[in-house]
C-alpha angles and dihedrals in degrees: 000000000000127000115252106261084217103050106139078216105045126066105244086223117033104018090241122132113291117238104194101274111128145180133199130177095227103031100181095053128075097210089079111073116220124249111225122218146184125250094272111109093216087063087056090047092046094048096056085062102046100029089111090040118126117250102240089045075084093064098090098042088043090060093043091044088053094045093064094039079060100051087042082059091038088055095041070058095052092047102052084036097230128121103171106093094199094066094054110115107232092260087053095050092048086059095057100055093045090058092046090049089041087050094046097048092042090053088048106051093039091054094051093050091055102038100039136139089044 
């Protein structure tokens, strides 16, 4: 399920937490709701080209997105040799995560800044 574009909690571009910077296509009406971003300033130059974009457009690069957050967590792996999941200490496991969720939200937001518009 994809996250809502429009969440007042969730960056429109990069799924981080939102900080209270938005953009709308038609500020002055209220009619545009606002996209909500995070503090990088390539989320808030991302979101002025796909603002308009469709939600599932966001499917394939998603995927792909996912993919290499994937490989960034497969490599942390490969570093601390270990492949059993069950054997990672809890810092360990936090730090996985956090490289398969850095990975994610760097591949995103690379690919849409090199494939938008669509």
């Amino acid at each position: 399920m994809l996250h809502d574009r429009f969440d007042t909690e969730i960056c429109g571009v990069c799924g981080r937490q939102a900080i209270g910077i938005g953009y709308s296509a038609v500020p002055s009406r209220n009619s545009s709701p606002v996209m909500w971003l995070c503090d990088d300033a390539d989320c808030i130059e991302i979101a002025k080209v796909t603002y308009s974009m469709k939600q599932d457009v966001f499917n394939r690069i998603e995927s792909l997105a996912a993919g290499r957050g994937g490989e960034e967590g497969g490599a942390y792996l490969d570093q601390i040799g270990k492949t059993n999941l069950e054997t990672l200490t809890p810092d360990e496991w936090y730090e996985f995560l956090r490289r398969i969720i850095g990975g994610y939200r760097k591949a995103l937001k690379n690919d849409l800044k090199n494939e938008a518009p669509f």
